[in-house]
Structures are given as C-alpha cells and as structure tokens.
CSV table of C-alpha atoms in Angstrom, one decimal:
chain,number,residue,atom,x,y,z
H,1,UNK,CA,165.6,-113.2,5.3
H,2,UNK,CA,167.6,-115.4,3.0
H,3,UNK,CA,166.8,-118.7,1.6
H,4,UNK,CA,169.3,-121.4,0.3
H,5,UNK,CA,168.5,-120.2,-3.2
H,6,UNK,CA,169.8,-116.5,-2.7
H,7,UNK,CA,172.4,-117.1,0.2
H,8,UNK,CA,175.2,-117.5,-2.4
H,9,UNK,CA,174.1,-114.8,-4.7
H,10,UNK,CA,175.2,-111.3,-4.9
H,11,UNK,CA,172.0,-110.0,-3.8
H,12,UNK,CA,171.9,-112.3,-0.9
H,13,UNK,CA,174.9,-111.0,0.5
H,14,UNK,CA,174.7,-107.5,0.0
H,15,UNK,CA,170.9,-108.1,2.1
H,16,UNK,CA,173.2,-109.1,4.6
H,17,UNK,CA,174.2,-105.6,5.2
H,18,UNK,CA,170.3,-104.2,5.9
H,19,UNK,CA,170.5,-102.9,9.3
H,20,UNK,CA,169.1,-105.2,11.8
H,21,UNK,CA,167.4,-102.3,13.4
H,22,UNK,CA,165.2,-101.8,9.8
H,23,UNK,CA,164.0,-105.1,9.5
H,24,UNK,CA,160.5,-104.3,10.9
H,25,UNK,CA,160.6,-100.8,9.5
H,26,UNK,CA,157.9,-100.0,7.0
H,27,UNK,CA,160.2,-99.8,3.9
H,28,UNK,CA,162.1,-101.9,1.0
H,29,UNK,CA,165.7,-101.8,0.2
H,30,UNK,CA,165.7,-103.1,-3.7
H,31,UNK,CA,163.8,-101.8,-6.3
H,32,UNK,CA,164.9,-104.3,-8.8
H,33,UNK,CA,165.7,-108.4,-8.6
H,34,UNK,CA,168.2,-110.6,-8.8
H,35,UNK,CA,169.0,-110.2,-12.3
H,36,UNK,CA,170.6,-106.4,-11.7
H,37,UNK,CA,172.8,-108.0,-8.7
H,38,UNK,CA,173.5,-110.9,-10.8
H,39,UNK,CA,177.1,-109.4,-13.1
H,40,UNK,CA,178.4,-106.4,-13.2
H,41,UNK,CA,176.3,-102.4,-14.0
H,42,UNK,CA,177.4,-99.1,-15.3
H,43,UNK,CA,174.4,-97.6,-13.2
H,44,UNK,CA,172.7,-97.0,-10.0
H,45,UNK,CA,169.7,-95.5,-9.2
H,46,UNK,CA,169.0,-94.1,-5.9
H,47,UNK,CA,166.1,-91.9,-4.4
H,48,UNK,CA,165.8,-90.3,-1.2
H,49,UNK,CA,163.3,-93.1,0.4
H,50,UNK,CA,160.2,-95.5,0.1
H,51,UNK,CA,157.0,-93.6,-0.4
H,52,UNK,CA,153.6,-94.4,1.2
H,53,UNK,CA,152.0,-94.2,4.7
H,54,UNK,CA,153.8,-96.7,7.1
H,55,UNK,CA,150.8,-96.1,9.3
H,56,UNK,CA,148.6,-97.8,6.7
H,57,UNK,CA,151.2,-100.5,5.4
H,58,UNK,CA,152.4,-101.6,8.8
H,59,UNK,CA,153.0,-105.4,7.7
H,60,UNK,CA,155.3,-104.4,4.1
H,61,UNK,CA,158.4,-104.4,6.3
H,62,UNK,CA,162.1,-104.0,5.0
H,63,UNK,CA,162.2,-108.1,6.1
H,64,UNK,CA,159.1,-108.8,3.9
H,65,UNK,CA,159.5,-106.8,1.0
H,66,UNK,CA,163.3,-107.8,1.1
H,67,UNK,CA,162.1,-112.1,0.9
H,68,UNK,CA,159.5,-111.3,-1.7
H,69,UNK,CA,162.0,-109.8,-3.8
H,70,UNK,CA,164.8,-112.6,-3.1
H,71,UNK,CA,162.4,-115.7,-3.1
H,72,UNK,CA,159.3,-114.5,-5.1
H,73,UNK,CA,159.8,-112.3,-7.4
H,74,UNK,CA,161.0,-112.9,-11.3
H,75,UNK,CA,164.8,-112.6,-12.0
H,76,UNK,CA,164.0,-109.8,-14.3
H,77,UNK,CA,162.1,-107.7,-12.1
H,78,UNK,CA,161.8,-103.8,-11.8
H,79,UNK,CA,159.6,-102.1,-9.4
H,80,UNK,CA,159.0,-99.0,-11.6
H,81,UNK,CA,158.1,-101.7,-14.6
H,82,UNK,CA,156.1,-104.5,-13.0
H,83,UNK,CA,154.6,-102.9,-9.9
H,84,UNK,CA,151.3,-101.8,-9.7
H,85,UNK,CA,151.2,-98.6,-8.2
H,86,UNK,CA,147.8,-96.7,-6.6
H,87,UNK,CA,145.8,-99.6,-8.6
H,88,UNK,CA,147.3,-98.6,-11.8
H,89,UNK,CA,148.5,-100.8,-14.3
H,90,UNK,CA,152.2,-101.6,-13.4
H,91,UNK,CA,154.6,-99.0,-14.6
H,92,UNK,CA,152.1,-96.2,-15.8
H,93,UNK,CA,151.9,-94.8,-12.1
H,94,UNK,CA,153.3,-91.4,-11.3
H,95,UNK,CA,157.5,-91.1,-11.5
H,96,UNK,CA,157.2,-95.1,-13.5
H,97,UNK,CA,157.0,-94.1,-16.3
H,98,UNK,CA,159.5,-91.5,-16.4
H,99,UNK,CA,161.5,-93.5,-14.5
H,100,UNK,CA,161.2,-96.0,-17.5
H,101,UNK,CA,161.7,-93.1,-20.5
H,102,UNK,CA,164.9,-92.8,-19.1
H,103,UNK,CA,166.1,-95.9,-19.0
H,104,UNK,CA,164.9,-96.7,-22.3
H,105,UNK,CA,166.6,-93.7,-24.3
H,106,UNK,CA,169.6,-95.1,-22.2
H,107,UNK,CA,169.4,-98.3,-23.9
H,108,UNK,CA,169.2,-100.7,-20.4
H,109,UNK,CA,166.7,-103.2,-19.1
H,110,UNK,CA,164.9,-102.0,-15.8
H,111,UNK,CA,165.4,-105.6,-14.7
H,112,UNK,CA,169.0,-105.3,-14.9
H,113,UNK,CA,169.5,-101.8,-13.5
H,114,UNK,CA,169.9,-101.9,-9.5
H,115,UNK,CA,168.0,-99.6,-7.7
H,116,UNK,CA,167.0,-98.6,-4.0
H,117,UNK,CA,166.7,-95.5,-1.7
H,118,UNK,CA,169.4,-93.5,0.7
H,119,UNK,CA,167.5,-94.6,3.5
H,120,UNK,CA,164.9,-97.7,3.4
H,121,UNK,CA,162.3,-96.8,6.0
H,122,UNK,CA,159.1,-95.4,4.4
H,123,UNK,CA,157.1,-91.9,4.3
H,124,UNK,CA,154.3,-90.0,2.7
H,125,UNK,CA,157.0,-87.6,2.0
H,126,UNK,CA,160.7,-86.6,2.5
H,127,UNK,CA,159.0,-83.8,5.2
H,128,UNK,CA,157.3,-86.3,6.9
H,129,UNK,CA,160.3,-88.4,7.5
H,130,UNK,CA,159.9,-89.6,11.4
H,131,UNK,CA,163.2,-90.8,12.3
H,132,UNK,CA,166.9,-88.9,11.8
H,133,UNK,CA,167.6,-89.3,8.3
H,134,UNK,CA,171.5,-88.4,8.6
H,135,UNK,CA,171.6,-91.2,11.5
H,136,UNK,CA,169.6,-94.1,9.2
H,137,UNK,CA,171.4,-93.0,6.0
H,138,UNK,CA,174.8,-93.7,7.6
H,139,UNK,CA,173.6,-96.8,8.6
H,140,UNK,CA,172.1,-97.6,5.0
H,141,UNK,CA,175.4,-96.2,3.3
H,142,UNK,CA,177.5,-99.1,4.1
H,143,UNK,CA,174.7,-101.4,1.5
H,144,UNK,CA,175.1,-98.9,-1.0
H,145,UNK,CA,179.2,-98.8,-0.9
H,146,UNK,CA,179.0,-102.8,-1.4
H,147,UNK,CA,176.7,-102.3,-4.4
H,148,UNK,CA,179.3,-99.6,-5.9
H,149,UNK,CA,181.9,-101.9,-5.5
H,150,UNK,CA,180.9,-105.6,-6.1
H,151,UNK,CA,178.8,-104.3,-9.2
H,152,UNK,CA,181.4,-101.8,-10.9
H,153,UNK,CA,179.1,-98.8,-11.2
H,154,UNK,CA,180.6,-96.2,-12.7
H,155,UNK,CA,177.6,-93.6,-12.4
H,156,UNK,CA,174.8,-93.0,-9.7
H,157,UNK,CA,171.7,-91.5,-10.4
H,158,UNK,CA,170.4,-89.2,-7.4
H,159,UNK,CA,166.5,-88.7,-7.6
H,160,UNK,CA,166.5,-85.0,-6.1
H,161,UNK,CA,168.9,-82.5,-4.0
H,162,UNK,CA,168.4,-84.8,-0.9
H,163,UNK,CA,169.7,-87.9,-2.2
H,164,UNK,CA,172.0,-85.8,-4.6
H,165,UNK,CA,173.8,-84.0,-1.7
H,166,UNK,CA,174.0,-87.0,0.5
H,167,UNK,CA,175.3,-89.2,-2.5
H,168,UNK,CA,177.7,-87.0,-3.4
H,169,UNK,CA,179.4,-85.8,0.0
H,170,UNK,CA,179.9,-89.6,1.0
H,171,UNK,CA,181.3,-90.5,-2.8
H,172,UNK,CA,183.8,-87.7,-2.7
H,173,UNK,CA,181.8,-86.1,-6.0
H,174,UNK,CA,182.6,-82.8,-5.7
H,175,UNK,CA,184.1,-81.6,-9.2
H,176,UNK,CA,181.2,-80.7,-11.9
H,177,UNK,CA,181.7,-81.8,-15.1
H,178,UNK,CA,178.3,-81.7,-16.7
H,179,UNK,CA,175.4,-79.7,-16.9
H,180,UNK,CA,171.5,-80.0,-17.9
H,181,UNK,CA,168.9,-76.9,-17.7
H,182,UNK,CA,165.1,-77.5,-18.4
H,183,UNK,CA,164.2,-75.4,-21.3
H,184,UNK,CA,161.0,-74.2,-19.8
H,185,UNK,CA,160.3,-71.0,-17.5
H,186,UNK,CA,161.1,-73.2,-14.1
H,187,UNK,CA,164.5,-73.9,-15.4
H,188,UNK,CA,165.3,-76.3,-12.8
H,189,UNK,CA,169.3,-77.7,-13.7
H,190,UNK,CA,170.7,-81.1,-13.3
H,191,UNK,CA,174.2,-81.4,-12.5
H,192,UNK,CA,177.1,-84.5,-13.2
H,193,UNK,CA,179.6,-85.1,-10.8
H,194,UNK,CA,182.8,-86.7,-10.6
H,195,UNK,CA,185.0,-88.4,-7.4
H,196,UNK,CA,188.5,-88.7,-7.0
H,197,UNK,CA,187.7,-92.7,-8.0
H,198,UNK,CA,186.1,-92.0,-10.7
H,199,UNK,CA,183.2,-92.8,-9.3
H,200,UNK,CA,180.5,-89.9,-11.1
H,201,UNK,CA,177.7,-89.4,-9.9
H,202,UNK,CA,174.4,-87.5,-11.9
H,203,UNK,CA,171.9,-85.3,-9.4
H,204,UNK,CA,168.1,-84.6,-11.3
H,205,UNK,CA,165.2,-83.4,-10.1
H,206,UNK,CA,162.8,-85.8,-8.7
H,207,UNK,CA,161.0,-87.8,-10.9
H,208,UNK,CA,157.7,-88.0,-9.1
H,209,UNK,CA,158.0,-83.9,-10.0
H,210,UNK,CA,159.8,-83.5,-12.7
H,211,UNK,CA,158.4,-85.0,-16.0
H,212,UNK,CA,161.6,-86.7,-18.0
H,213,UNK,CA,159.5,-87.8,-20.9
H,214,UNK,CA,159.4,-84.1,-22.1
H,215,UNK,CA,162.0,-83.2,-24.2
H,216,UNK,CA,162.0,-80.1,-22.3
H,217,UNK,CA,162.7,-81.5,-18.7
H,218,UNK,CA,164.6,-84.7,-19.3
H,219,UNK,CA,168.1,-85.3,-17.9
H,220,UNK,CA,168.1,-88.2,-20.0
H,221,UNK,CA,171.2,-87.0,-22.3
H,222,UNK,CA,173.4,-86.1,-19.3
H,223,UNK,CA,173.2,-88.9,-17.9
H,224,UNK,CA,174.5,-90.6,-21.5
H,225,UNK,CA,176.9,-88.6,-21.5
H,226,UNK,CA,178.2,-89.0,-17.9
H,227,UNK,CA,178.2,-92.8,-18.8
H,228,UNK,CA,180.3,-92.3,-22.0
C-alpha cells in the first residue's frame, strides 16, 4: 500500500494503522493528500463513513483508494474540492460545497485540512451500514488518535450526532462550552466540546443535510470560535 515515496512520510505511516481486515472493504480512509499530513493542523474533519453503494463499487477498496491517494494524487488535494462527484463538476456536488463554504470563511486550504470518516467501509447510508459499526470504529479509532497526535489538532469537526457522539466519548469531550442554533423554524443546534487535554471537539449537523452556506444554518462561526 505504500511506496518508497510515502513510506517515510507522515501519511505513510499513519496508513500503516488501516486495519488489515479493511483493505478490501469498499471504502477510503483520507479525504485529503499528503500535503494535510505533511506539518502540523489546528483541524480535523471527520464524518460518520464513505458514501455510495459497495455493491456497485466493488473494486474502490480502502487498499486502492488508499495508493491513489499516496502515489497518484496532487500534494494539495481535497476530496470535497477536486473530486468529481455523481458526474458533477468537482466540488459543486451535494455536502462539497458546503463542506468548502466552511473552510473558506475559516480561512484554510482544503488541501491542507486532514479529513476522513469514523469508520472507512462504505454505505448508501448510515442505516444501511452492514457490518457492527461500534466494532470497526474501535478498530478505526486507533488511525484517528495518531492523526490527533502527530498533527497537533486542537479541534475536530464531527459531521452529524453519529460521528459527534462517538468522537466525543472516546476524546473525553464532555464539558460544553459553545453553542450554535439554526435561525430557521427546524432549529437544529450545534454544540462545542472540550476534553480534559484540551482536545475540543465541534458536533454539526450533517452537511449532506444541513446547508452551511446559509447564514441561517452554518456552524461556521463556532467552529472559529472553538479554534480561537
């Protein structure tokens, strides 16, 4: 899964810690390249996991999309910016662009924002999840601690309550300390976190339903404000 250009790199070694048992899972691990592995990053995104049928993308396994993004792929490279998603012109698909409006008003490069999912095996939807998910995400959590650690992040961005509650029960983020509600009639909330470390850790609704690039629904200023 590694070549001699990656094996001494940050990102090559944290690959290192994708369970065996996932390589041939439909799935991916990293939604961004080299370049957000490459120093150190106030941030971390994380979502619940890889969407899309595995039945009809059999071959994109963790293994492969792990060496495309390894050997392949640009340096600067972000999944939700360069990707072309449903045919679409890369990052105008679905939860892209929102995903992008965020990072934007946050002032950071996609390509140097690392990324990935609680658990890396792939479904049409968190309810049609075929495996154990509390079995696979303790075996994906260990990936995730190294990130946290040999990066510096300070703050983790949950997309939804699934990620959000996992995420925060193994980080130890239990005391609130910020606060967003959507100014519309759903008046969904987003909530800031903080560990014991330090470690804080931001919970908002899921951008493939939520629409951040309203000034009505985006979580975009809490999540500045968690950062500091």
């Amino acid at each position: 899964m590694v070549d001699r250009r990656t094996e001494n790199s940050k990102l090559g070694e944290i690959s290192r810690l994708i369970p065996e048992s996932l390589h041939q899972k439909s799935g991916a691990v990293f939604y961004s390249g080299r370049a957000a592995y490459s120093g150190q990053s106030p941030l971390y995104m994380i979502g619940v996991n890889p969407g899309g049928d595995p039945g009809a993308r059999p071959n994109e396994t963790v293994s492969w999309h792990t060496g495309r993004v390894l050997q392949e792929m640009p340096d600067n490279w972000s999944a939700y910016r360069d990707e072309s998603w449903r045919n679409a012109r890369p990052g105008t698909s679905g939860m892209q662009p929102r995903v992008l409006h965020m990072l934007e008003r946050l002032g950071l490069d996609p390509g140097t924002v690392p990324a990935s999912n609680v658990v890396f095996s792939r479904s049409k939807r968190e309810s049609t999840f075929s495996g154990d998910f509390q079995k696979e995400a303790r075996l994906c959590w260990p990936l995730h601690l190294a990130v946290i650690k040999m990066l510096r992040v300070r703050v983790i961005v949950c997309f939804g309550r699934t990620a959000g509650k996992w995420v925060c029960a193994e980080a130890g983020a239990s005391r609130q300390i910020g606060e967003f509600v959507e100014a519309n009639r759903r008046r969904w909330s987003s909530g800031a976190y903080e560990a014991a470390s330090g470690l804080r850790v931001v919970v908002v609704p899921h951008p493939s339903i939520a629409d951040w690039s309203s000034p009505f629904s985006d979580p975009s200023d809490l999540v500045k404000d968690t950062l500091g």
